Coordinates of C-alpha atoms and ligand atoms in Angstrom, one line a residue:
M1 CA 0.1 0.0 -0.1
E2 CA 1.5 3.2 -1.1
S3 CA 0.9 6.1 1.1
H4 CA 1.4 10.0 0.9
E5 CA 1.4 12.5 3.8
Y6 CA 0.0 16.1 3.7
D7 CA -1.1 18.8 6.1
V8 CA -4.4 19.2 4.3
V9 CA -6.0 17.1 1.7
I10 CA -8.8 18.7 -0.4
V11 CA -11.2 16.4 -2.2
G12 CA -12.5 18.2 -5.2
G13 CA -11.1 20.5 -7.9
G14 CA -14.3 22.6 -8.6
G15 CA -14.9 26.2 -7.6
A16 CA -14.9 25.5 -3.8
G17 CA -11.9 23.0 -3.8
L18 CA -9.6 25.5 -5.8
R19 CA -10.7 28.4 -3.7
A20 CA -9.7 26.4 -0.5
A21 CA -6.5 25.5 -2.4
I22 CA -5.6 29.1 -3.2
E23 CA -6.1 30.1 0.4
L24 CA -4.0 27.4 1.7
G25 CA -1.2 28.2 -0.9
E26 CA -1.3 32.0 -0.2
S27 CA -1.8 32.3 3.5
F28 CA -0.2 29.1 4.7
P29 CA 2.8 28.6 2.3
K30 CA 4.5 26.2 4.6
L31 CA 1.7 23.6 4.6
R32 CA 1.8 20.7 2.1
I33 CA -1.5 20.3 0.3
A34 CA -3.0 17.7 -1.9
V35 CA -5.8 18.5 -4.2
V36 CA -7.6 15.1 -5.3
S37 CA -10.1 15.2 -8.1
K38 CA -11.8 12.4 -9.9
V39 CA -11.7 14.4 -13.1
Y40 CA -9.2 17.1 -14.3
P41 CA -10.2 20.3 -12.2
M42 CA -11.4 22.2 -15.4
R43 CA -13.9 19.5 -15.9
S44 CA -15.6 20.0 -12.6
H45 CA -19.3 21.1 -12.8
T46 CA -18.5 24.6 -11.9
V47 CA -17.3 25.1 -15.5
A48 CA -20.9 24.7 -16.6
A49 CA -22.4 27.7 -14.5
E50 CA -23.7 30.2 -16.9
G51 CA -25.7 33.1 -15.3
G52 CA -23.5 34.7 -12.6
A53 CA -22.5 35.2 -9.0
A54 CA -24.3 37.5 -6.6
A55 CA -22.6 40.2 -4.3
V56 CA -23.8 43.8 -3.4
I57 CA -21.7 46.1 -5.2
K58 CA -24.0 49.0 -6.5
S59 CA -24.7 52.0 -4.3
N60 CA -28.4 51.5 -4.7
D61 CA -28.2 48.0 -3.2
S62 CA -27.5 47.1 0.5
L63 CA -26.3 44.1 2.5
E64 CA -29.6 44.2 4.2
N65 CA -31.4 43.6 0.9
H66 CA -29.2 40.7 0.0
C67 CA -29.8 39.1 3.4
H68 CA -33.5 39.6 3.4
D69 CA -33.8 38.1 -0.3
T70 CA -31.7 35.1 0.8
V71 CA -33.7 34.6 4.1
S72 CA -37.2 34.8 2.4
G73 CA -35.8 32.7 -0.7
S74 CA -34.9 30.1 1.8
D75 CA -38.3 30.0 3.2
W76 CA -36.8 30.9 6.6
L77 CA -34.7 27.7 6.7
G78 CA -31.4 29.4 6.0
D79 CA -29.1 30.1 9.1
Q80 CA -29.3 33.9 9.5
D81 CA -25.7 34.0 11.0
V82 CA -24.4 32.1 8.0
I83 CA -26.4 34.4 5.6
E84 CA -25.1 37.5 7.1
T85 CA -21.5 36.2 7.0
F86 CA -22.0 35.2 3.4
V87 CA -23.5 38.6 2.3
K88 CA -20.7 40.5 4.0
E89 CA -17.9 38.6 2.5
A90 CA -19.3 38.2 -0.9
P91 CA -18.2 41.5 -2.5
D92 CA -14.5 41.2 -1.4
E93 CA -14.5 37.6 -3.0
L94 CA -15.7 38.7 -6.4
I95 CA -13.4 41.7 -6.4
R96 CA -10.6 39.3 -5.6
M97 CA -11.7 37.3 -8.6
E98 CA -11.4 40.4 -10.7
H99 CA -7.8 40.9 -9.5
W100 CA -7.0 37.2 -10.4
G101 CA -8.2 38.0 -13.9
C102 CA -11.9 37.0 -14.0
P103 CA -13.3 38.9 -17.0
W104 CA -16.5 40.3 -15.5
S105 CA -18.8 41.9 -18.0
R106 CA -18.8 45.6 -17.8
E107 CA -21.1 48.6 -18.3
P108 CA -20.2 51.2 -20.8
N109 CA -18.6 53.4 -18.1
G110 CA -16.2 50.6 -17.3
Q111 CA -17.9 49.6 -14.0
V112 CA -18.7 45.9 -13.3
A113 CA -22.2 45.1 -14.8
V114 CA -24.9 43.4 -12.8
R115 CA -27.9 41.5 -13.9
P116 CA -31.3 40.9 -12.2
F117 CA -31.9 37.2 -10.9
G118 CA -34.8 35.3 -9.6
G119 CA -36.0 36.3 -6.1
M120 CA -33.7 39.3 -5.8
V121 CA -35.2 42.6 -5.2
I122 CA -32.5 44.4 -7.2
E123 CA -29.7 43.5 -9.9
R124 CA -26.8 42.2 -8.1
T125 CA -25.5 39.3 -10.0
W126 CA -22.0 39.7 -11.7
F127 CA -21.5 37.8 -14.9
A128 CA -19.1 37.0 -17.6
A129 CA -21.5 37.0 -20.5
D130 CA -23.4 33.8 -19.9
K131 CA -20.3 31.5 -19.3
T132 CA -19.7 32.8 -15.8
G133 CA -18.6 29.4 -14.3
F134 CA -16.2 28.7 -17.1
H135 CA -14.5 32.1 -16.5
M136 CA -14.5 31.7 -12.7
L137 CA -13.0 28.2 -12.9
H138 CA -10.3 29.2 -15.3
T139 CA -9.3 32.0 -13.1
L140 CA -9.2 29.9 -10.0
Y141 CA -7.3 27.1 -11.7
Q142 CA -4.7 29.4 -13.2
T143 CA -4.2 31.1 -9.9
A144 CA -3.9 27.8 -8.0
L145 CA -1.2 26.5 -10.4
K146 CA 1.3 28.9 -9.2
F147 CA 1.5 27.6 -5.7
Q148 CA 4.4 25.1 -5.3
S149 CA 2.9 23.7 -2.0
L150 CA -0.1 22.1 -4.0
K151 CA 0.3 18.6 -5.3
W152 CA -2.3 17.6 -7.9
Y153 CA -3.9 14.2 -7.9
D154 CA -6.0 14.5 -11.0
E155 CA -8.2 11.5 -12.0
W156 CA -8.1 9.9 -8.5
F157 CA -11.2 8.7 -7.0
V158 CA -11.8 8.8 -3.3
T159 CA -13.6 5.8 -1.9
K160 CA -13.4 6.4 1.8
L161 CA -12.3 8.6 4.6
L162 CA -9.6 7.4 7.0
V163 CA -10.8 8.0 10.5
D164 CA -8.9 6.9 13.6
N165 CA -9.7 7.6 17.1
G166 CA -12.6 9.7 16.1
R167 CA -10.5 12.0 13.9
C168 CA -10.5 12.3 10.1
Q169 CA -6.8 11.9 8.9
G170 CA -7.0 11.3 5.2
V171 CA -8.6 9.5 2.4
A172 CA -8.4 6.2 0.5
A173 CA -8.1 7.0 -3.3
I174 CA -7.8 4.9 -6.5
E175 CA -5.5 6.1 -9.0
L176 CA -7.6 5.7 -12.2
L177 CA -4.7 5.2 -14.4
T178 CA -3.4 2.1 -12.6
G179 CA -6.4 1.0 -10.6
Q180 CA -4.2 0.9 -7.5
L181 CA -5.5 2.3 -4.2
H182 CA -3.4 4.6 -2.1
A183 CA -3.6 6.2 1.3
I184 CA -3.4 10.0 1.1
L185 CA -3.1 11.0 4.7
G186 CA -3.8 14.5 6.0
K187 CA -4.0 16.3 9.3
A188 CA -7.3 17.8 8.0
V189 CA -9.6 16.9 5.0
I190 CA -11.9 19.3 3.2
L191 CA -14.6 17.8 1.1
C192 CA -15.5 19.9 -2.0
T193 CA -17.1 17.2 -4.0
G194 CA -20.1 19.1 -5.4
G195 CA -23.8 18.0 -5.6
A196 CA -25.8 14.9 -6.3
G197 CA -28.2 15.8 -9.2
R198 CA -27.5 12.4 -10.7
L199 CA -29.9 10.9 -8.2
F200 CA -32.6 12.0 -10.8
P201 CA -33.1 11.0 -14.4
F202 CA -33.5 14.5 -15.8
T203 CA -30.9 16.9 -14.5
T204 CA -28.6 19.8 -15.7
N205 CA -25.9 18.2 -13.6
G206 CA -22.8 16.6 -15.2
A207 CA -22.3 12.8 -14.9
I208 CA -19.8 13.3 -12.1
K209 CA -22.4 14.8 -9.7
T210 CA -23.1 11.7 -7.7
G211 CA -22.9 12.9 -4.0
D212 CA -19.6 11.3 -3.3
G213 CA -18.5 13.6 -0.5
M214 CA -22.0 13.5 1.1
F215 CA -21.8 9.7 1.3
L216 CA -18.3 9.8 2.7
A217 CA -19.1 12.0 5.5
Y218 CA -22.4 10.2 6.1
Q219 CA -20.7 7.0 6.4
A220 CA -18.2 8.6 8.9
G221 CA -21.0 9.7 11.3
V222 CA -21.8 13.0 10.1
A223 CA -25.5 14.0 9.5
L224 CA -26.8 14.9 6.1
K225 CA -28.8 18.1 6.6
D226 CA -31.9 19.2 4.9
M227 CA -31.7 16.6 2.1
E228 CA -35.3 16.7 1.1
F229 CA -34.8 20.2 -0.5
V230 CA -33.8 19.7 -4.1
Q231 CA -34.1 22.5 -6.6
Y232 CA -35.8 22.1 -9.9
H233 CA -34.7 24.9 -12.3
P234 CA -37.7 26.1 -14.3
T235 CA -36.0 26.2 -17.7
G236 CA -34.2 23.2 -18.9
L237 CA -34.2 21.8 -22.6
P238 CA -36.6 18.8 -22.9
G239 CA -34.7 15.6 -23.6
S240 CA -31.3 16.6 -22.7
G241 CA -31.8 18.5 -19.4
I242 CA -29.3 21.2 -20.6
L243 CA -29.8 24.4 -18.7
I244 CA -31.0 27.7 -20.2
T245 CA -29.8 30.1 -17.6
E246 CA -31.9 32.3 -15.5
A247 CA -29.9 35.1 -17.0
A248 CA -32.3 34.7 -20.0
R249 CA -35.2 35.9 -17.7
G250 CA -32.8 38.3 -16.1
E251 CA -32.4 40.0 -19.4
G252 CA -36.0 40.2 -20.0
G253 CA -37.1 36.7 -21.3
I254 CA -40.7 35.7 -20.7
L255 CA -42.5 32.4 -20.0
T256 CA -45.7 31.6 -22.0
N257 CA -48.1 28.6 -22.3
K258 CA -49.4 27.0 -25.4
D259 CA -51.8 30.1 -25.9
G260 CA -48.9 32.6 -25.7
Y261 CA -50.3 33.7 -22.3
R262 CA -47.8 34.7 -19.5
Y263 CA -49.4 32.0 -17.1
L264 CA -47.3 32.9 -14.1
Q265 CA -49.6 35.7 -13.2
D266 CA -52.2 33.0 -12.3
Y267 CA -49.8 31.7 -9.5
G268 CA -49.3 34.6 -7.1
L269 CA -46.3 35.9 -8.9
G270 CA -47.8 39.2 -9.8
P271 CA -49.4 41.1 -12.8
P272 CA -47.0 41.2 -15.8
E273 CA -47.0 44.9 -15.8
P274 CA -45.6 47.1 -14.4
F275 CA -42.3 45.3 -14.3
R276 CA -41.2 44.4 -10.8
K277 CA -38.2 42.4 -9.4
R278 CA -39.2 39.3 -7.5
A279 CA -42.3 39.0 -9.7
M280 CA -43.4 36.9 -12.7
E281 CA -40.3 35.4 -14.5
L282 CA -38.0 36.9 -11.7
G283 CA -39.8 35.0 -9.0
P284 CA -37.9 32.2 -7.2
R285 CA -37.1 28.8 -8.8
D286 CA -39.5 26.7 -6.5
R287 CA -42.5 28.8 -7.2
L288 CA -41.9 28.9 -11.0
S289 CA -41.4 25.0 -11.2
Q290 CA -44.5 24.4 -9.2
A291 CA -46.6 26.8 -11.4
F292 CA -45.4 24.8 -14.4
V293 CA -46.8 21.5 -12.9
Q294 CA -50.2 23.1 -12.3
E295 CA -50.3 24.6 -15.7
E296 CA -49.5 21.2 -17.0
A297 CA -52.4 19.7 -15.0
K298 CA -54.7 22.3 -16.7
G299 CA -53.7 21.1 -20.2
R300 CA -52.1 24.4 -21.1
T301 CA -48.7 23.2 -21.8
I302 CA -47.3 22.2 -25.2
S303 CA -46.2 18.6 -26.0
T304 CA -42.8 17.7 -27.1
P305 CA -41.3 14.2 -27.8
F306 CA -39.7 14.5 -24.3
G307 CA -42.7 15.6 -22.2
S308 CA -44.7 18.8 -21.7
A309 CA -43.0 22.3 -21.9
V310 CA -43.8 26.0 -21.9
Y311 CA -42.1 28.5 -24.0
L312 CA -39.2 30.9 -23.0
D313 CA -39.5 33.7 -25.4
L314 CA -36.5 36.0 -25.9
R315 CA -37.3 37.4 -29.5
H316 CA -38.3 40.8 -28.1
L317 CA -34.7 41.2 -26.8
G318 CA -33.4 41.3 -30.3
E319 CA -30.4 39.7 -31.9
A320 CA -27.9 42.3 -30.8
T321 CA -28.6 41.8 -27.1
I322 CA -28.9 38.1 -27.4
N323 CA -25.5 37.9 -29.0
K324 CA -23.9 40.2 -26.4
K325 CA -25.5 38.9 -23.3
L326 CA -26.7 35.5 -23.9
P327 CA -24.4 34.0 -26.7
F328 CA -24.3 30.6 -25.0
V329 CA -28.0 30.4 -24.7
R330 CA -28.3 30.9 -28.5
E331 CA -25.6 28.4 -29.2
L332 CA -27.2 25.8 -27.0
S333 CA -30.8 26.4 -28.3
K334 CA -29.5 26.0 -31.8
N335 CA -27.4 22.9 -31.2
Y336 CA -29.5 21.0 -28.8
A337 CA -33.2 22.0 -29.6
G338 CA -32.8 23.2 -33.3
I339 CA -34.3 26.5 -32.2
D340 CA -32.6 29.9 -32.9
P341 CA -34.1 32.2 -30.0
V342 CA -33.7 35.3 -32.1
Y343 CA -36.5 34.1 -34.3
K344 CA -38.4 31.3 -32.2
P345 CA -39.4 30.7 -28.5
I346 CA -37.4 27.9 -26.9
P347 CA -39.5 25.0 -25.4
V348 CA -38.4 24.5 -21.7
R349 CA -39.4 22.4 -18.8
P350 CA -38.4 22.2 -15.0
V351 CA -35.2 20.1 -14.4
I352 CA -33.3 18.9 -11.4
H353 CA -30.5 21.4 -10.8
Y354 CA -29.2 21.8 -7.3
V355 CA -29.3 19.8 -3.9
M356 CA -29.7 22.4 -1.1
G357 CA -29.0 19.7 1.5
G358 CA -25.7 18.1 2.2
V359 CA -22.9 17.5 4.8
D360 CA -23.9 19.2 8.1
T361 CA -21.3 22.0 8.8
D362 CA -20.9 25.1 11.0
V363 CA -20.0 28.4 9.4
E364 CA -16.3 27.5 9.4
G365 CA -17.1 24.4 7.3
A366 CA -16.4 22.1 10.3
T367 CA -18.3 18.9 10.7
V368 CA -18.7 17.1 14.0
V369 CA -15.8 14.7 13.1
P370 CA -12.8 16.6 14.1
G371 CA -10.4 17.2 11.2
L372 CA -13.3 16.8 8.7
Y373 CA -14.5 20.0 6.7
A374 CA -16.8 20.6 3.8
A375 CA -17.6 23.5 1.5
G376 CA -19.5 24.1 -1.7
E377 CA -22.5 22.2 -2.9
C378 CA -21.6 19.1 -1.0
A379 CA -21.9 20.9 2.3
C380 CA -25.1 22.2 4.0
I381 CA -23.7 25.1 5.8
S382 CA -27.4 26.4 5.8
L383 CA -27.2 29.2 3.4
N384 CA -29.7 28.1 1.0
G385 CA -32.4 26.6 3.4
A386 CA -35.5 25.2 1.4
N387 CA -34.7 27.0 -1.7
R388 CA -31.5 28.4 -3.1
L389 CA -31.4 31.8 -5.0
G390 CA -29.8 31.5 -8.3
S391 CA -26.4 33.1 -8.4
N392 CA -25.8 32.7 -4.5
S393 CA -24.0 29.4 -5.2
L394 CA -20.9 30.4 -7.0
T395 CA -20.2 33.1 -4.5
E396 CA -20.9 30.5 -1.8
L397 CA -17.9 28.4 -3.2
L398 CA -15.5 31.3 -2.7
V399 CA -16.8 32.5 0.7
F400 CA -16.9 29.2 2.3
G401 CA -14.1 27.5 0.5
R402 CA -11.8 30.1 1.9
R403 CA -13.2 29.9 5.4
A404 CA -13.0 26.1 5.4
A405 CA -9.3 26.3 4.2
H406 CA -8.6 28.6 7.2
A407 CA -10.3 26.4 9.8
A408 CA -8.6 23.3 8.4
A409 CA -5.2 24.8 8.4
Q410 CA -5.5 25.9 12.0
F411 CA -6.7 22.3 13.0
A412 CA -3.8 20.8 11.1
A413 CA -1.4 23.2 13.0
E414 CA -2.8 22.1 16.4
N415 CA -3.1 18.4 15.7
P416 CA 0.2 17.5 14.0
A417 CA 0.5 13.8 14.7
L418 CA -1.0 11.1 12.3
A419 CA -1.7 7.6 13.2
S420 CA 0.0 6.5 10.0
E421 CA 0.4 2.7 10.3
K422 CA -3.4 2.3 11.4
L423 CA -4.6 4.6 8.7
K424 CA -2.5 2.5 6.0
A425 CA -4.1 -0.6 7.4
Q426 CA -7.6 0.9 7.0
A427 CA -6.7 1.8 3.3
S428 CA -5.6 -1.9 2.8
D429 CA -8.9 -3.1 4.2
E430 CA -10.7 -0.7 1.6
Q431 CA -8.6 -2.1 -1.3
E432 CA -9.5 -5.7 -0.3
R433 CA -13.2 -4.6 0.1
I434 CA -13.4 -3.3 -3.3
A435 CA -11.5 -6.2 -4.8
S436 CA -13.6 -8.8 -3.2
Q437 CA -17.0 -7.0 -3.5
F438 CA -16.5 -6.1 -7.2
I439 CA -13.3 -7.1 -8.9
R440 CA -12.9 -10.7 -8.0
K441 CA -16.6 -11.5 -7.3
Q442 CA -18.1 -14.5 -8.8
G443 CA -21.8 -14.7 -9.7
G444 CA -24.2 -11.8 -9.3
N445 CA -26.9 -11.0 -11.8
E446 CA -27.6 -7.4 -11.4
R447 CA -26.3 -4.6 -13.7
V448 CA -25.1 -1.2 -12.7
A449 CA -27.0 0.6 -15.4
T450 CA -30.3 -1.2 -14.6
L451 CA -30.1 -0.3 -10.9
R452 CA -29.1 3.3 -11.6
L453 CA -32.0 3.6 -14.0
E454 CA -34.5 2.2 -11.4
L455 CA -33.1 4.5 -8.8
N456 CA -33.5 7.5 -11.0
R457 CA -37.1 6.7 -11.7
L458 CA -38.0 6.0 -8.1
M459 CA -36.6 9.3 -7.0
E460 CA -38.5 11.3 -9.6
A461 CA -41.7 9.4 -8.9
G462 CA -41.5 9.8 -5.0
A463 CA -39.6 13.0 -4.6
G464 CA -40.4 15.2 -7.6
I465 CA -41.8 18.8 -7.5
Y466 CA -44.9 17.6 -5.6
R467 CA -44.6 14.8 -3.0
S468 CA -47.2 12.8 -0.9
G469 CA -46.8 10.6 2.2
D470 CA -48.0 7.5 0.2
G471 CA -45.5 8.3 -2.7
L472 CA -42.6 8.8 -0.4
Q473 CA -43.4 5.6 1.6
K474 CA -43.4 3.6 -1.5
A475 CA -40.2 5.2 -2.7
C476 CA -38.6 4.3 0.7
S477 CA -39.6 0.8 0.3
G478 CA -38.4 0.7 -3.3
I479 CA -34.8 2.0 -2.4
A480 CA -34.5 -0.4 0.4
A481 CA -35.2 -3.2 -2.1
L482 CA -32.7 -1.7 -4.6
K483 CA -29.9 -1.6 -1.8
D484 CA -30.7 -5.3 -1.3
R485 CA -30.5 -6.0 -5.1
F486 CA -27.2 -4.0 -5.1
R487 CA -25.6 -6.9 -3.3
N488 CA -25.9 -8.9 -6.4
V489 CA -24.4 -6.5 -8.7
A490 CA -21.6 -7.8 -11.0
L491 CA -19.2 -6.1 -13.3
D492 CA -18.3 -7.0 -16.9
D493 CA -15.0 -5.2 -16.7
R494 CA -12.5 -6.6 -14.2
S495 CA -9.6 -4.7 -15.4
L496 CA -7.6 -2.2 -13.5
S497 CA -6.7 0.7 -15.7
Y498 CA -9.4 3.3 -16.1
N499 CA -12.1 0.9 -15.1
T500 CA -15.1 3.2 -15.5
E501 CA -17.6 0.4 -14.7
L502 CA -15.9 0.1 -11.3
I503 CA -16.2 3.8 -10.7
S504 CA -19.9 3.7 -11.8
V505 CA -20.6 0.9 -9.2
L506 CA -19.0 2.9 -6.4
E507 CA -20.9 6.0 -7.4
L508 CA -24.2 4.0 -7.5
E509 CA -23.4 2.7 -3.9
F510 CA -23.0 6.4 -2.8
L511 CA -26.2 7.4 -4.5
L512 CA -28.3 4.7 -3.1
D513 CA -27.6 5.7 0.4
I514 CA -27.9 9.4 0.0
G515 CA -31.0 9.0 -2.0
Q516 CA -32.4 6.9 1.0
S517 CA -31.5 9.8 3.4
L518 CA -33.4 12.2 1.1
L519 CA -36.5 10.1 0.9
H520 CA -36.8 9.6 4.6
S521 CA -36.0 13.2 5.4
A522 CA -38.9 14.1 3.0
L523 CA -41.2 11.6 4.5
C524 CA -40.7 12.9 8.0
R525 CA -41.3 16.5 7.1
T526 CA -45.1 16.7 7.0
E527 CA -45.3 20.4 5.8
S528 CA -44.7 22.3 2.6
R529 CA -41.8 24.6 2.6
G530 CA -39.8 26.0 -0.4
S531 CA -38.9 23.2 -2.9
H532 CA -40.5 20.6 -0.6
Q533 CA -44.2 20.6 -1.4
R534 CA -46.4 17.9 0.0
T535 CA -49.9 17.5 -1.4
D536 CA -51.0 16.0 1.9
H537 CA -49.5 18.7 4.1
T538 CA -49.8 21.9 2.0
A539 CA -49.1 24.5 4.7
R540 CA -45.8 25.6 6.2
D541 CA -45.6 24.5 9.8
D542 CA -43.2 26.7 11.8
Q543 CA -44.4 25.4 15.1
K544 CA -43.1 21.9 14.3
F545 CA -40.7 22.4 11.3
L546 CA -38.8 25.7 11.6
K547 CA -35.9 23.1 12.0
H548 CA -33.2 21.4 10.0
S549 CA -33.6 17.7 9.3
M550 CA -30.5 15.7 10.2
A551 CA -30.3 12.3 8.6
Y552 CA -28.0 9.8 10.4
R553 CA -26.8 6.6 8.8
T554 CA -27.5 3.3 10.6
D555 CA -27.4 -0.3 9.5
A556 CA -31.2 -0.1 8.6
E557 CA -33.1 3.0 7.6
P558 CA -31.6 6.4 8.4
R559 CA -32.5 8.0 11.7
I560 CA -34.0 11.5 11.2
E561 CA -33.4 14.1 13.9
Y562 CA -33.9 17.8 14.0
K563 CA -31.7 20.9 14.7
D564 CA -32.8 24.5 15.4
V565 CA -32.5 27.1 12.6
V566 CA -30.5 30.2 13.6
I567 CA -32.7 33.3 13.5
T568 CA -30.9 36.7 14.0
R569 CA -32.8 39.7 12.6
W570 CA -35.6 38.3 10.3
P571 CA -38.3 36.5 12.3
P572 CA -40.4 34.1 10.0
K573 CA -43.0 35.7 7.9
E574 CA -45.2 34.7 5.0
R575 CA -43.1 34.5 1.8
V576 CA -44.6 37.0 -0.6
Y577 CA -43.5 37.7 -4.3
G578 CA -45.2 39.5 -7.1
K579 CA -46.2 42.6 -5.1
Ligands
FAD1 C1 -25.4 23.8 -15.7 C2 -25.3 24.5 -14.3 C3 -25.3 25.9 -14.3 C4 -25.2 26.8 -13.1 N1 -25.2 27.9 -13.0 C5 -25.0 28.6 -11.9 C6 -25.0 30.2 -11.8 O1 -25.0 30.7 -12.9 N2 -24.6 30.6 -10.6 C7 -24.6 30.0 -9.4 O2 -24.4 30.6 -8.4 N3 -24.7 28.6 -9.5 C8 -24.9 28.0 -10.7 N4 -24.8 26.7 -10.6 C9 -24.6 25.9 -9.4 C10 -23.1 25.9 -9.2 O3 -22.4 26.0 -10.4 C11 -22.6 24.6 -8.4 O4 -23.3 24.4 -7.2 C12 -21.1 24.8 -8.1 O5 -20.4 25.1 -9.2 C13 -20.6 23.5 -7.4 O6 -19.2 23.7 -7.2 P1 -18.4 22.7 -6.2 O7 -17.0 23.2 -6.1 O8 -19.1 22.5 -4.9 O9 -18.4 21.3 -6.9 P2 -18.1 21.0 -8.5 O10 -17.6 22.0 -9.3 O11 -19.1 20.1 -8.9 O12 -16.7 20.1 -8.3 C14 -16.7 18.9 -7.6 C15 -15.2 18.3 -7.6 O13 -15.3 17.2 -6.7 C16 -14.5 16.1 -7.3 N5 -15.0 14.8 -6.8 C17 -16.3 14.5 -6.6 N6 -16.2 13.2 -6.0 C18 -15.0 12.9 -6.0 C19 -14.4 11.6 -5.6 N7 -15.1 10.6 -5.1 N8 -13.1 11.6 -5.5 C20 -12.3 12.6 -6.1 N9 -12.8 13.8 -6.4 C21 -14.2 13.8 -6.4 C22 -14.7 16.4 -8.8 O14 -13.7 15.8 -9.6 C23 -14.8 17.9 -9.0 O15 -13.5 18.3 -9.1 C24 -25.0 25.9 -11.8 C25 -25.0 24.5 -11.9 C26 -25.2 23.8 -13.1 C27 -25.2 22.4 -13.1

């Protein structure tokens, strides 16, 4: 068993992982840092982000506004201390990105331009045309590359956290090139592994978003928090699930039904005129996706070969604006839907986009397991609550990637000793588990692809935009049965080098467990809040459920407990848009 020793191990080379890496390289140059990523960093999902990153910069905006939008967007489930920290540190982070070379789009006078985004009372979303994530990830990667203290483990797949004496001290990871498992030891570990949209069949998320870090922490005893809250983005391309960014509506795009009618006005999102922020097409994503389902039930959507859809109409913006502000939207629509939005409206439907829940951490990114930290989409630091506002996430990666790096560096300094031999023995056990369970296994008649497809269908049927107790119960039984069947899974590929089937089976194992935590958290939450809408419990119930769900892993079903929400300055109120 080969092993490697570091001060801090970062798992993930997306926006959160790279921001943490830069902070460690810059502020703690003596520390040795490993950045482990299952794909080359530039292929992380952050690269696909289109619309922009939120932070207060204009004099007509205020920190108070950004806090309030985020609190009400979260349906009061976001922790307000976290939200205040986030909003305060956000502008500095985006300015720092500018200094590192991020090409933010600008106004004619040279100032940074901002665009409106859903659920926000004023324009505060910084953008780089509609390829913001691409430019941000490039900026972070080129900045990170200059630090000699960072060692890159590209195309290494982490399968397990190494925990001794209750303290996390590294990871077991497969080098995909050789298929060999190594122990990568670290005095502290930061999980930055992204989301889990691939639980569902129809998603904007890249194939790598399989909730790996969520599972790793869950297995190590950390609760998965608020897993029942999953975001549908209202405008995905039918069939592929490719995202048409909210920036399209931010720039003035409208949603119409089959009769050309702006149907959102029928769902408490305001009259179309006069134009208002936080209204109509600029309402929050949960409300827009729910309106779609109701419009579909009324038979007022259009049919496509890939299910019902409504129209996103950009024609009135004109070719010049579309080319300048939304070039990628035009490219994607032409290439993947055969529609040029300059001349025709784009058919769109809600698509799974983001998991609000994740690894339970405090505001420094620390989990309850000493030495283990998390940041980015895999973490639930409780910024997003029951519904994330578009463009808060890219900024979240920066603010909390940096904070987690600080906390991890401090922990590493205070806890220098590593239980190296014991950790290496654990990694050997992990290698043997994988070999005996998958590579050398005889018999077994279940296939990875079949089980994954069934899991996807079950999640969509049980935990879609609207949920019911019966449907969730059925999905909980279904996923338990799938976990049983997983024991019989067999691989066709027994080779070592770049065995993608092996990686898929490990990802499926993660997905089954975190999917189960999601379904059970949703079943226990007998209220409707944000993205979690129950047809059998239609009201928000602050008395009982102004609380975070905490799912703990057990040998049987997850155990669900609750934790208080932190309220500082904004007591719960009705969530009103369109006024
Ligand atoms: C299409 C799309 C558009 C979006 N647009 C916006 C937007 O405009 N504004 C906004 O605020 N948000 C947007 N979001 C959301 C936002 O982009 C993501 O939440 C964010 O980029 C996630 O970043 P991350 O660093 O947490 O993870 P990711 O960028 O997903 O990176 C995860 C990293 O973890 C590594 N990893 C995972 N598992 C393992 C493992 N087992 N072993 C080793 N490495 C592992 C991967 O290799 C990868 O490097 C968008 C999301 C999508 C899907």
